[in-house]
Amino acid sequence: MAEETQPEAAAAAAAAAPPAAEVVVTEAVAAEVEVPAAAEAEAEPETEKKADEAAVTADDAGEGTGSFKEESNLVEDLPDPEKKALDEFKQLIAAALAAGEFNLPPPPPPPKAKEEPKAEETKTEEAKTEETKTEEAKTEEPVKEEPKAEAEAAAEEPKAEVAADAPAEEVKTEVPPPEEAKAETVAEEAKPAEPEPQEKTVVVAEEETATKTVETIEETVVSAPAATSEEAVAPEAAAESDAAAPEPVLIWGVPLVGDDECTDTVLLKFLRAREFKVKEAMAMLKSAVLWRKRFGITSLLDADLGLPELENVVFYRGADREGHPVCYNVYGEFQDKDLYEKAFGDDEKRERFLKWRIQLLERGILSKLDFSPSGICSMVQVTDLKNSPPMLGKHRAVTRQAVTLLQDNYPEFIAKKVFINVPWWYLAANKMMSPFLTQRTKSKFVFASPAKSAETLFRYIAPEQVPVQFGGLFKVDDPEFTTSDIVTELTIKPSSKETIEIPVTENSTIVWELRVLGWEVSYGAEFTPDAEGGYTVIVQKSRKVPANEEPIMKGSFKVGEPGKLVLTVNNPASKKKKLLYRSKVKSTSE
């Protein structure tokens, strides 16, 4: 997964190349580049042979296979600068957690949510306006009565004075105009029969009632918003208190802070991926955590993506000689057009394939890796380039996307990356890209031509762990042998014979299996008793086994007396051969 980011020149070269191997979902894009397919057709057999020999020489010399050795995850084993970087990294993570930097930003509210508050505000304002109008109307009612009463009183007072003191002429002079007289007459007729003081009392009572009504309305209008604001403040305060306590963040089930012994292992992965540059490692970690949340890794683990046909494309099988789980990538399976269309037929299918690939990786990490300081926390990737589909197809975009995601979010999860059945032109392309790769990355990559693929795998993975299709002896649901039954490796020299003797006790049954890589040899088996004068029994008559024969020869023989089973392999070819075999003796009772 992620190692180092390529320079722009390397990326450009990768983009220009076609793609048999770019489909490989691997740790670094640079390892996936190819040259145009036309170059393959133009090459002469001699050129291909030279490239093949060069690849073998590079492997034998250690170039490509590298001497990469995983560093210790024990803090006490780290040099002082790395310890200091780890401590600084932890401080930055704690501060980021407190600040909520590992939380996804809240999603923007939908358009409808924005319009609804406006409608409510408008209704509230209209209600307030109506209440205000009601208050004004009620307040004005008694005010209108007062001027009326004062006008009546003022009209009566002049009359009384005139009647008592003024002469008749003055009375005539003071007579109001016809309009005023009419108003006075109407006012006198409208007067109630009750005495004046009683009328004033009624007015005061109406004023008091109106005042109380206004006060009640004001209290209602003022107190309602206050209650609403108190209710609104409560959830906000609760939200603030929740935000104050930082949410624990886990990645691959390991907390980013705390006393968990696995935390240092995970943090060291990010630091090593960024050469212990703390700020760059922090940016990578933050980006990875946020991506996992956006991508929905937690829900993806249990999702049923309905792609059982891809079980033979990418799968885990066994472990290498150091205990790392091994993941095989067999993209030649996509020669099946129906399978190819099912995986990459349209955008939706390509997106599903990407999720399936990430799901498979996540499940492998959680079930097969151990993040304790002394545990196995990385894996071996084996990529078979035999019959890989051309990269001008529909899977090109999703392949690049997958490579980018693995680079950015899965640091230091590759212990070794072994490419097998590599065509000559792929080796040439890789040689051109080599200057753009760091020594750390190059030391993890191994390239093997078709003739050397099985032997190269056996350097890192024991034959009993390697599936039959890649040259090993492992078969699913094998009734006789398991990965705990050790395989013996022998080299048969050119034009020579190899004899294998397996001792057998009486009253037992011996079972065995044997494989010669490439076959084209003669093979036979016989039983020779220990007793002098005993008869040799031919179990398997010697015969030549062609290359297209069953990859593994199996046999069994029931023994009635002590002796030995002798397996004979004759190699008439001018090239050496790799021989694999294993056996077990079972008592007759078994």
Coordinates of C-alpha atoms in Angstrom, one line a residue:
M1 CA 0.0 0.0 0.0
A2 CA 1.5 3.2 0.3
E3 CA 5.2 3.6 0.0
E4 CA 6.5 6.6 -1.9
T5 CA 4.7 9.0 -4.3
Q6 CA 6.1 9.0 -7.8
P7 CA 7.7 12.1 -9.4
E8 CA 5.7 13.7 -12.2
A9 CA 8.0 12.2 -14.8
A10 CA 7.3 8.7 -13.5
A11 CA 3.6 9.3 -13.5
A12 CA 3.7 10.6 -17.0
A13 CA 5.6 7.5 -18.2
A14 CA 3.1 5.3 -16.5
A15 CA 0.2 7.0 -18.1
A16 CA 1.7 6.7 -21.6
A17 CA 2.3 3.0 -21.3
P18 CA -0.5 0.4 -22.1
P19 CA -1.3 -1.9 -19.4
A20 CA -1.0 -5.6 -18.9
A21 CA 0.2 -5.1 -15.4
E22 CA -1.3 -1.9 -14.4
V23 CA -4.4 -3.8 -13.5
V24 CA -2.4 -5.1 -10.6
V25 CA -3.7 -3.5 -7.4
T26 CA -0.4 -3.1 -5.7
E27 CA 1.7 -0.9 -3.5
A28 CA 3.3 1.5 -5.9
V29 CA 2.2 2.7 -9.3
A30 CA 5.7 2.6 -10.7
A31 CA 5.7 -1.1 -10.5
E32 CA 2.7 -1.3 -12.7
V33 CA 3.9 0.6 -15.8
E34 CA 4.3 -1.0 -19.2
V35 CA 5.5 -0.2 -22.6
P36 CA 3.2 -0.2 -25.7
A37 CA 2.1 -3.6 -26.8
A38 CA 3.5 -3.0 -30.2
A39 CA 7.0 -3.3 -28.6
E40 CA 6.2 -6.9 -27.8
A41 CA 5.5 -7.8 -31.4
E42 CA 8.6 -6.0 -32.6
A43 CA 11.0 -7.8 -30.3
E44 CA 13.2 -10.6 -31.6
P45 CA 13.5 -13.9 -29.7
E46 CA 17.1 -13.2 -28.9
T47 CA 16.1 -9.9 -27.2
E48 CA 13.6 -11.7 -25.1
K49 CA 16.1 -14.3 -24.1
K50 CA 18.6 -11.6 -23.1
A51 CA 16.0 -9.8 -21.0
D52 CA 15.1 -13.1 -19.4
E53 CA 18.7 -13.8 -18.6
A54 CA 19.2 -10.3 -17.2
A55 CA 16.2 -10.8 -14.9
V56 CA 17.6 -14.1 -13.6
T57 CA 21.0 -12.5 -13.1
A58 CA 19.4 -9.6 -11.2
D59 CA 17.5 -12.0 -9.0
D60 CA 20.6 -14.1 -8.2
A61 CA 22.6 -11.0 -7.5
G62 CA 20.0 -9.7 -5.1
E63 CA 18.9 -6.8 -7.1
G64 CA 15.1 -6.6 -7.2
T65 CA 14.8 -9.1 -4.5
G66 CA 16.6 -6.7 -2.2
S67 CA 17.8 -7.3 1.2
F68 CA 14.9 -5.5 2.8
K69 CA 14.3 -6.5 6.4
E70 CA 11.3 -5.2 8.3
E71 CA 12.3 -2.8 11.1
S72 CA 11.3 -3.6 14.7
N73 CA 8.1 -2.1 16.1
L74 CA 9.4 -2.2 19.7
V75 CA 9.9 1.4 20.9
E76 CA 13.0 0.5 22.8
D77 CA 14.6 -0.7 19.6
L78 CA 14.1 2.5 17.8
P79 CA 17.0 5.0 17.4
D80 CA 16.6 8.2 19.3
P81 CA 15.5 10.4 16.4
E82 CA 12.7 8.0 15.6
K83 CA 11.6 7.9 19.2
K84 CA 11.5 11.7 19.3
A85 CA 9.5 11.7 16.0
L86 CA 7.0 9.2 17.5
D87 CA 6.5 11.3 20.6
E88 CA 5.9 14.4 18.6
F89 CA 3.5 12.5 16.3
K90 CA 1.5 11.4 19.4
Q91 CA 1.3 15.0 20.6
L92 CA 0.0 16.2 17.3
I93 CA -2.6 13.4 17.2
A94 CA -3.8 14.3 20.7
A95 CA -4.2 17.9 19.8
A96 CA -6.0 17.1 16.5
L97 CA -8.4 14.8 18.4
A98 CA -9.2 17.5 20.9
A99 CA -9.8 20.0 18.1
G100 CA -12.1 17.5 16.3
E101 CA -9.9 17.4 13.2
F102 CA -10.5 13.7 12.7
N103 CA -14.3 14.3 12.4
L104 CA -16.0 14.8 9.1
P105 CA -17.5 18.3 8.6
P106 CA -21.3 18.4 9.0
P107 CA -23.1 18.0 5.6
P108 CA -24.6 21.2 4.2
P109 CA -28.3 21.4 4.9
P110 CA -30.6 20.6 2.0
P111 CA -32.3 23.6 0.2
K112 CA -35.7 22.8 1.8
A113 CA -34.3 23.1 5.3
K114 CA -33.1 26.6 4.5
E115 CA -36.6 27.7 3.2
E116 CA -38.6 26.4 6.2
P117 CA -37.0 28.6 8.8
K118 CA -37.8 31.6 6.7
A119 CA -41.4 30.6 6.5
E120 CA -41.6 30.2 10.3
E121 CA -39.9 33.6 10.8
T122 CA -42.4 35.2 8.5
K123 CA -45.3 33.7 10.4
T124 CA -43.9 34.8 13.7
E125 CA -43.4 38.4 12.4
E126 CA -47.0 38.4 11.1
A127 CA -48.3 37.1 14.5
K128 CA -46.3 39.8 16.3
T129 CA -47.7 42.5 13.9
E130 CA -51.3 41.4 14.5
E131 CA -50.7 41.4 18.3
T132 CA -49.3 44.9 18.1
K133 CA -52.3 46.1 16.2
T134 CA -54.7 44.5 18.7
E135 CA -52.8 46.3 21.6
E136 CA -53.0 49.6 19.8
A137 CA -56.8 49.1 19.1
K138 CA -57.5 48.2 22.7
T139 CA -55.4 51.1 24.0
E140 CA -57.1 53.6 21.8
E141 CA -60.7 52.7 22.8
P142 CA -60.6 54.4 26.2
V143 CA -58.7 57.3 24.8
K144 CA -61.6 58.0 22.4
E145 CA -64.0 58.1 25.3
E146 CA -62.0 60.7 27.2
P147 CA -62.1 63.4 24.6
K148 CA -65.8 62.8 24.2
A149 CA -66.5 63.2 27.9
E150 CA -64.3 66.3 28.1
A151 CA -66.1 67.9 25.2
E152 CA -69.5 67.3 26.8
A153 CA -68.2 68.8 30.1
A154 CA -66.8 71.8 28.3
A155 CA -70.1 72.3 26.5
E156 CA -72.1 72.4 29.7
E157 CA -69.8 74.7 31.6
P158 CA -70.2 77.7 29.3
K159 CA -73.9 77.2 29.3
A160 CA -74.1 77.3 33.1
E161 CA -71.9 80.5 33.3
V162 CA -74.0 82.2 30.6
A163 CA -77.2 81.4 32.3
A164 CA -76.0 82.8 35.7
D165 CA -74.1 85.9 34.9
A166 CA -74.1 87.0 31.3
P167 CA -76.8 89.4 29.8
A168 CA -79.1 88.4 27.0
E169 CA -77.1 90.1 24.3
E170 CA -73.9 88.3 25.4
V171 CA -75.8 85.1 25.3
K172 CA -76.8 85.8 21.7
T173 CA -73.2 86.8 20.9
E174 CA -71.9 83.5 22.4
V175 CA -74.3 81.4 20.5
P176 CA -72.3 78.9 18.4
P177 CA -72.6 78.6 14.7
P178 CA -75.3 76.2 13.3
E179 CA -72.8 73.3 12.9
E180 CA -71.6 73.6 16.5
A181 CA -75.2 73.9 17.7
K182 CA -76.1 70.8 16.0
A183 CA -73.2 69.0 17.5
E184 CA -74.2 70.2 21.0
T185 CA -77.8 69.1 20.5
V186 CA -76.7 65.6 19.4
A187 CA -74.3 65.4 22.4
E188 CA -77.1 66.5 24.8
E189 CA -79.5 63.9 23.3
A190 CA -76.8 61.2 23.5
K191 CA -76.2 61.9 27.2
P192 CA -77.2 59.1 29.5
A193 CA -79.8 59.6 32.1
E194 CA -77.4 58.7 34.9
P195 CA -75.5 61.5 36.8
E196 CA -72.1 62.6 35.5
P197 CA -69.9 61.1 38.3
Q198 CA -71.3 57.7 37.6
E199 CA -70.3 58.0 33.9
K200 CA -66.8 59.0 34.9
T201 CA -66.5 55.9 37.1
V202 CA -67.5 53.7 34.2
V203 CA -64.8 55.3 32.0
V204 CA -62.1 54.6 34.7
A205 CA -63.2 51.0 35.0
E206 CA -62.9 50.6 31.2
E207 CA -59.4 52.2 31.3
E208 CA -58.3 49.8 34.0
T209 CA -59.6 46.8 32.2
A210 CA -57.9 47.9 28.9
T211 CA -54.7 48.5 30.8
K212 CA -54.8 45.0 32.3
T213 CA -55.5 43.4 29.0
V214 CA -52.6 45.2 27.4
E215 CA -50.3 44.1 30.2
T216 CA -51.4 40.5 29.8
I217 CA -50.8 40.6 26.1
E218 CA -47.4 42.1 26.6
E219 CA -46.4 39.4 29.1
T220 CA -47.6 36.7 26.7
V221 CA -45.6 38.2 23.8
V222 CA -42.4 38.7 25.8
S223 CA -42.5 35.5 27.8
A224 CA -43.1 33.2 24.8
P225 CA -39.8 34.0 23.0
A226 CA -37.9 33.7 26.3
A227 CA -39.2 30.2 26.8
T228 CA -38.4 29.3 23.2
S229 CA -34.8 30.6 23.6
E230 CA -34.3 28.6 26.7
E231 CA -35.4 25.4 25.0
A232 CA -33.1 26.1 22.1
V233 CA -30.2 26.8 24.3
A234 CA -30.5 23.4 26.0
P235 CA -29.6 21.2 22.9
E236 CA -26.8 23.6 21.9
A237 CA -25.3 23.3 25.3
A238 CA -25.6 19.5 25.1
A239 CA -24.0 19.5 21.7
E240 CA -21.1 21.7 23.0
S241 CA -20.6 19.3 25.9
D242 CA -20.5 16.3 23.5
A243 CA -18.0 18.1 21.3
A244 CA -15.8 18.9 24.3
A245 CA -15.2 15.2 24.8
P246 CA -13.2 14.0 21.8
E247 CA -14.6 10.9 20.1
P248 CA -12.2 7.9 20.1
V249 CA -10.8 7.2 16.7
L250 CA -9.9 3.7 15.7
I251 CA -8.1 2.5 12.6
W252 CA -8.0 -1.3 11.9
G253 CA -9.4 -1.7 15.4
V254 CA -6.4 0.2 17.0
P255 CA -6.9 3.5 18.9
L256 CA -4.8 6.4 17.8
V257 CA -4.0 7.4 21.4
G258 CA -3.9 5.6 24.7
D259 CA -2.0 2.7 26.3
D260 CA -2.8 0.1 23.7
E261 CA 0.5 -1.6 22.7
C262 CA -0.7 -1.8 19.1
T263 CA -0.9 2.0 18.7
D264 CA 2.8 2.5 18.3
T265 CA 2.9 -0.2 15.5
V266 CA 0.2 1.6 13.5
L267 CA 1.7 5.1 14.0
L268 CA 5.2 3.8 12.9
K269 CA 3.7 2.7 9.6
F270 CA 2.7 6.2 8.8
L271 CA 6.0 7.6 10.0
R272 CA 8.0 5.2 7.9
A273 CA 5.9 5.8 4.9
R274 CA 6.9 9.5 5.2
E275 CA 10.5 8.9 6.3
F276 CA 9.7 10.1 9.8
K277 CA 8.7 13.6 8.7
V278 CA 6.1 14.1 11.4
K279 CA 4.0 16.8 9.7
E280 CA 3.7 14.8 6.5
A281 CA 2.9 11.7 8.5
M282 CA 0.2 13.6 10.3
A283 CA -1.3 14.8 7.1
M284 CA -1.3 11.3 5.7
L285 CA -3.0 9.9 8.9
K286 CA -5.7 12.5 9.0
S287 CA -6.4 12.0 5.3
A288 CA -6.6 8.3 5.8
V289 CA -9.0 8.5 8.7
L290 CA -11.3 10.9 7.0
W291 CA -11.3 8.8 3.8
R292 CA -12.2 5.7 5.8
K293 CA -15.2 7.5 7.2
R294 CA -16.3 8.9 3.8
F295 CA -15.8 5.5 2.1
G296 CA -17.8 3.7 4.9
I297 CA -15.2 1.1 5.8
T298 CA -17.1 -0.1 8.9
S299 CA -20.3 -0.8 6.9
L300 CA -18.3 -2.2 4.0
L301 CA -16.8 -5.0 6.0
D302 CA -20.2 -6.7 6.4
A303 CA -21.6 -5.7 3.0
D304 CA -22.6 -8.4 0.5
L305 CA -21.3 -7.2 -2.8
G306 CA -22.3 -10.4 -4.7
L307 CA -19.0 -11.1 -6.5
P308 CA -18.2 -14.8 -5.8
E309 CA -16.8 -15.1 -9.3
L310 CA -13.9 -13.0 -8.3
E311 CA -12.7 -15.5 -5.7
N312 CA -10.1 -16.8 -8.1
V313 CA -8.9 -13.3 -9.1
V314 CA -7.6 -12.1 -5.7
F315 CA -7.3 -14.5 -2.7
Y316 CA -5.2 -15.2 0.4
R317 CA -3.4 -18.5 0.6
G318 CA -0.9 -19.6 3.2
A319 CA 2.1 -17.7 4.6
D320 CA 5.7 -17.1 3.6
R321 CA 8.7 -18.5 5.3
E322 CA 8.6 -15.6 7.9
G323 CA 4.9 -16.0 8.7
H324 CA 3.5 -13.1 6.5
P325 CA 0.1 -14.0 5.0
V326 CA 0.3 -14.2 1.2
C327 CA -2.2 -12.5 -1.2
Y328 CA -2.3 -13.7 -4.8
N329 CA -3.5 -11.5 -7.7
V330 CA -4.4 -13.5 -10.8
Y331 CA -5.6 -11.1 -13.4
G332 CA -5.3 -13.6 -16.2
E333 CA -8.8 -14.7 -15.0
F334 CA -10.2 -11.7 -16.8
Q335 CA -9.5 -13.4 -20.2
D336 CA -13.1 -14.7 -19.5
K337 CA -15.1 -12.0 -21.3
D338 CA -18.2 -12.7 -19.2
L339 CA -16.3 -12.2 -16.0
Y340 CA -14.6 -9.1 -17.3
E341 CA -18.0 -7.5 -18.2
K342 CA -19.4 -8.5 -14.8
A343 CA -16.5 -6.7 -13.1
F344 CA -15.9 -3.7 -15.4
G345 CA -18.9 -3.5 -17.7
D346 CA -20.1 0.0 -16.6
D347 CA -19.4 2.7 -13.9
E348 CA -21.6 1.0 -11.3
K349 CA -19.8 -2.4 -11.8
R350 CA -16.4 -0.7 -11.7
E351 CA -17.3 1.0 -8.4
R352 CA -18.5 -2.3 -7.0
F353 CA -15.2 -4.0 -8.0
L354 CA -13.3 -1.2 -6.2
K355 CA -15.3 -1.7 -3.1
W356 CA -14.9 -5.5 -3.3
R357 CA -11.1 -5.1 -3.5
I358 CA -10.9 -2.7 -0.5
Q359 CA -13.3 -5.0 1.4
L360 CA -11.0 -8.0 0.7
L361 CA -8.0 -6.1 1.9
E362 CA -9.7 -4.8 5.1
R363 CA -10.9 -8.3 6.0
G364 CA -7.4 -9.7 5.4
I365 CA -5.8 -7.0 7.6
L366 CA -8.2 -7.6 10.5
S367 CA -8.1 -11.4 10.3
K368 CA -4.5 -12.2 9.4
L369 CA -2.3 -9.4 10.8
D370 CA -1.2 -8.7 14.3
F371 CA -0.4 -5.1 15.3
S372 CA 1.3 -6.1 18.6
P373 CA 5.0 -4.9 18.7
S374 CA 6.3 -8.4 17.9
G375 CA 3.5 -9.5 15.6
I376 CA 3.2 -9.9 11.9
C377 CA 1.7 -6.6 10.6
S378 CA 2.4 -6.8 6.8
M379 CA 1.8 -9.2 4.0
V380 CA 3.4 -10.6 0.8
Q381 CA 1.7 -9.8 -2.5
V382 CA 2.1 -12.2 -5.4
T383 CA 1.0 -10.9 -8.8
D384 CA 0.7 -13.3 -11.8
L385 CA 1.1 -11.4 -15.0
K386 CA 0.3 -14.4 -17.2
N387 CA -2.4 -13.6 -19.8
S388 CA -3.2 -10.3 -18.1
P389 CA -5.8 -8.3 -20.2
P390 CA -4.7 -5.3 -22.2
M391 CA -5.0 -2.1 -20.2
L392 CA -6.8 -0.2 -23.0
G393 CA -10.0 -1.7 -21.6
K394 CA -12.7 -0.6 -19.2
H395 CA -10.8 -1.4 -16.1
R396 CA -8.0 1.2 -16.6
A397 CA -9.7 4.0 -14.6
V398 CA -10.7 1.8 -11.6
T399 CA -7.2 0.3 -11.5
R400 CA -5.6 3.7 -11.2
Q401 CA -8.1 4.7 -8.6
A402 CA -7.4 1.6 -6.6
V403 CA -3.6 2.0 -6.8
T404 CA -4.0 5.6 -5.5
L405 CA -6.2 4.6 -2.6
L406 CA -3.8 1.9 -1.6
Q407 CA -0.9 4.2 -1.8
D408 CA -2.5 6.9 0.3
N409 CA -4.3 4.9 3.0
Y410 CA -2.4 1.6 3.6
P411 CA 1.2 2.5 4.4
E412 CA 3.8 -0.2 5.0
F413 CA 1.5 -3.2 4.6
I414 CA 3.8 -4.9 2.0
A415 CA 6.7 -6.9 3.2
K416 CA 7.5 -8.2 -0.3
K417 CA 5.9 -7.8 -3.8
V418 CA 6.6 -10.7 -6.1
F419 CA 5.7 -10.5 -9.8
I420 CA 5.7 -13.8 -11.6
N421 CA 5.4 -14.8 -15.3
V422 CA 6.7 -11.4 -16.1
P423 CA 7.0 -10.7 -19.9
W424 CA 10.4 -9.4 -21.1
W425 CA 8.9 -6.0 -22.1
Y426 CA 7.6 -5.5 -18.5
L427 CA 11.1 -5.9 -17.2
A428 CA 12.4 -3.4 -19.7
A429 CA 9.7 -0.9 -18.6
N430 CA 10.5 -1.4 -14.9
K431 CA 14.2 -0.8 -15.6
M432 CA 13.3 2.6 -17.1
M433 CA 11.2 3.4 -14.1
S434 CA 13.7 2.2 -11.5
P435 CA 15.5 5.6 -11.1
F436 CA 12.3 7.1 -9.9
L437 CA 11.8 4.6 -7.1
T438 CA 13.4 4.9 -3.7
Q439 CA 15.8 2.1 -2.6
R440 CA 13.2 1.1 0.1
T441 CA 10.6 0.5 -2.5
K442 CA 12.9 -1.3 -5.0
S443 CA 14.1 -3.6 -2.2
K444 CA 10.6 -4.9 -1.8
F445 CA 10.0 -5.8 -5.5
V446 CA 10.9 -9.1 -7.1
F447 CA 10.4 -9.9 -10.8
A448 CA 10.5 -13.4 -12.2
S449 CA 10.3 -14.6 -15.8
P450 CA 7.9 -17.5 -16.6
A451 CA 10.8 -20.0 -16.5
K452 CA 11.9 -18.8 -13.0
S453 CA 8.6 -18.0 -11.4
A454 CA 8.1 -21.1 -9.2
E455 CA 11.7 -21.2 -8.1
T456 CA 11.6 -17.5 -7.2
L457 CA 8.4 -18.0 -5.2
F458 CA 10.1 -20.9 -3.3
R459 CA 12.7 -18.4 -2.0
Y460 CA 10.1 -16.7 0.0
I461 CA 7.2 -19.2 0.3
A462 CA 7.7 -22.9 1.1
P463 CA 6.4 -25.2 -1.7
E464 CA 3.7 -26.7 0.6
Q465 CA 2.2 -23.3 1.0
V466 CA 2.3 -22.4 -2.7
P467 CA -0.8 -23.3 -4.7
V468 CA -0.5 -25.9 -7.5
Q469 CA -1.2 -23.4 -10.2
F470 CA 2.0 -21.5 -9.3
G471 CA 4.3 -24.5 -9.1
G472 CA 3.7 -25.7 -5.5
L473 CA 2.0 -28.7 -3.9
F474 CA -0.9 -27.0 -2.1
K475 CA -4.4 -28.1 -3.0
V476 CA -7.7 -27.0 -1.4
D477 CA -9.4 -29.9 0.5
D478 CA -6.5 -32.3 -0.1
P479 CA -7.4 -35.6 1.7
E480 CA -3.8 -36.7 2.2
F481 CA -1.6 -33.7 2.8
T482 CA -1.8 -30.3 4.5
T483 CA 0.5 -27.4 4.8
S484 CA 2.0 -28.9 7.9
D485 CA 3.5 -31.8 5.8
I486 CA 6.9 -30.5 4.7
V487 CA 8.0 -30.7 1.1
T488 CA 11.6 -31.6 0.2
E489 CA 13.2 -29.8 -2.7
L490 CA 15.9 -31.3 -4.9
T491 CA 17.7 -30.1 -8.0
I492 CA 18.2 -32.7 -10.8
K493 CA 21.2 -31.9 -12.8
P494 CA 21.1 -32.1 -16.6
S495 CA 21.4 -35.6 -18.1
S496 CA 21.4 -37.2 -14.6
K497 CA 19.2 -39.5 -12.4
E498 CA 17.8 -38.7 -9.0
T499 CA 16.8 -41.5 -6.6
I500 CA 14.7 -41.0 -3.5
E501 CA 14.5 -43.7 -0.8
I502 CA 11.7 -43.7 1.8
P503 CA 11.9 -46.3 4.6
V504 CA 8.7 -48.2 5.4
T505 CA 7.7 -50.4 8.3
E506 CA 5.6 -53.5 8.1
N507 CA 1.8 -53.5 8.3
S508 CA 1.6 -49.9 7.0
T509 CA 0.6 -47.9 4.0
I510 CA 2.8 -45.3 2.4
V511 CA 1.4 -42.4 0.5
W512 CA 3.5 -39.9 -1.5
E513 CA 3.3 -37.1 -4.0
L514 CA 5.9 -35.9 -6.4
R515 CA 6.3 -33.0 -8.8
V516 CA 9.0 -32.0 -11.3
L517 CA 8.7 -28.4 -12.5
G518 CA 8.3 -28.5 -16.3
W519 CA 8.4 -32.4 -16.2
E520 CA 9.8 -33.8 -19.5
V521 CA 11.5 -36.5 -17.3
S522 CA 11.1 -40.2 -16.8
Y523 CA 9.5 -41.3 -13.4
G524 CA 9.1 -44.7 -11.8
A525 CA 8.5 -46.2 -8.3
E526 CA 9.3 -49.6 -6.7
F527 CA 9.3 -51.3 -3.3
T528 CA 12.5 -53.1 -2.1
P529 CA 12.1 -55.3 1.0
D530 CA 14.9 -55.2 3.7
A531 CA 15.1 -59.0 3.9
E532 CA 17.8 -60.7 1.8
G533 CA 16.4 -62.5 -1.2
G534 CA 13.1 -60.6 -1.1
Y535 CA 11.4 -59.7 -4.3
T536 CA 11.3 -56.1 -5.6
V537 CA 7.8 -54.9 -6.4
I538 CA 7.3 -52.4 -9.2
V539 CA 4.8 -49.9 -8.0
Q540 CA 5.0 -47.5 -10.9
K541 CA 6.5 -48.5 -14.2
S542 CA 9.1 -46.0 -15.4
R543 CA 7.6 -43.7 -18.1
K544 CA 8.3 -40.3 -19.6
V545 CA 6.0 -37.6 -18.2
P546 CA 5.3 -34.8 -20.7
A547 CA 4.9 -31.1 -19.6
N548 CA 1.1 -31.1 -20.1
E549 CA 0.7 -34.1 -17.7
E550 CA -1.1 -33.8 -14.3
P551 CA 1.2 -31.4 -12.3
I552 CA 1.5 -33.8 -9.3
M553 CA 2.0 -37.5 -9.3
K554 CA 0.4 -39.2 -6.3
G555 CA 0.7 -42.9 -5.2
S556 CA 0.2 -45.2 -2.3
F557 CA 1.4 -48.8 -1.5
K558 CA 0.4 -51.2 1.3
V559 CA 3.4 -52.8 2.9
G560 CA 3.5 -56.2 4.5
E561 CA 7.1 -56.3 5.5
P562 CA 9.8 -53.7 6.3
G563 CA 11.6 -52.2 3.3
K564 CA 11.9 -49.0 1.4
L565 CA 10.1 -47.2 -1.4
V566 CA 12.4 -46.0 -4.2
L567 CA 11.3 -43.2 -6.5
T568 CA 13.5 -42.7 -9.6
V569 CA 13.5 -39.5 -11.7
N570 CA 15.7 -39.4 -14.8
N571 CA 16.4 -36.0 -16.4
P572 CA 17.6 -36.4 -20.0
A573 CA 17.4 -32.6 -20.8
S574 CA 20.3 -30.2 -20.9
K575 CA 18.7 -28.0 -18.2
K576 CA 18.5 -28.7 -14.5
K577 CA 15.1 -29.5 -13.0
K578 CA 13.4 -28.7 -9.7
L579 CA 12.0 -31.8 -7.9
L580 CA 9.5 -31.6 -5.1
Y581 CA 8.2 -34.5 -3.0
R582 CA 6.7 -35.5 0.3
S583 CA 5.4 -38.7 1.9
K584 CA 3.8 -40.1 5.0
V585 CA 3.5 -43.6 6.4
K586 CA 0.2 -44.7 8.0
S587 CA -0.4 -47.8 10.0
T588 CA -2.8 -50.3 8.6
S589 CA -5.2 -49.6 11.4
E590 CA -5.5 -46.0 10.2

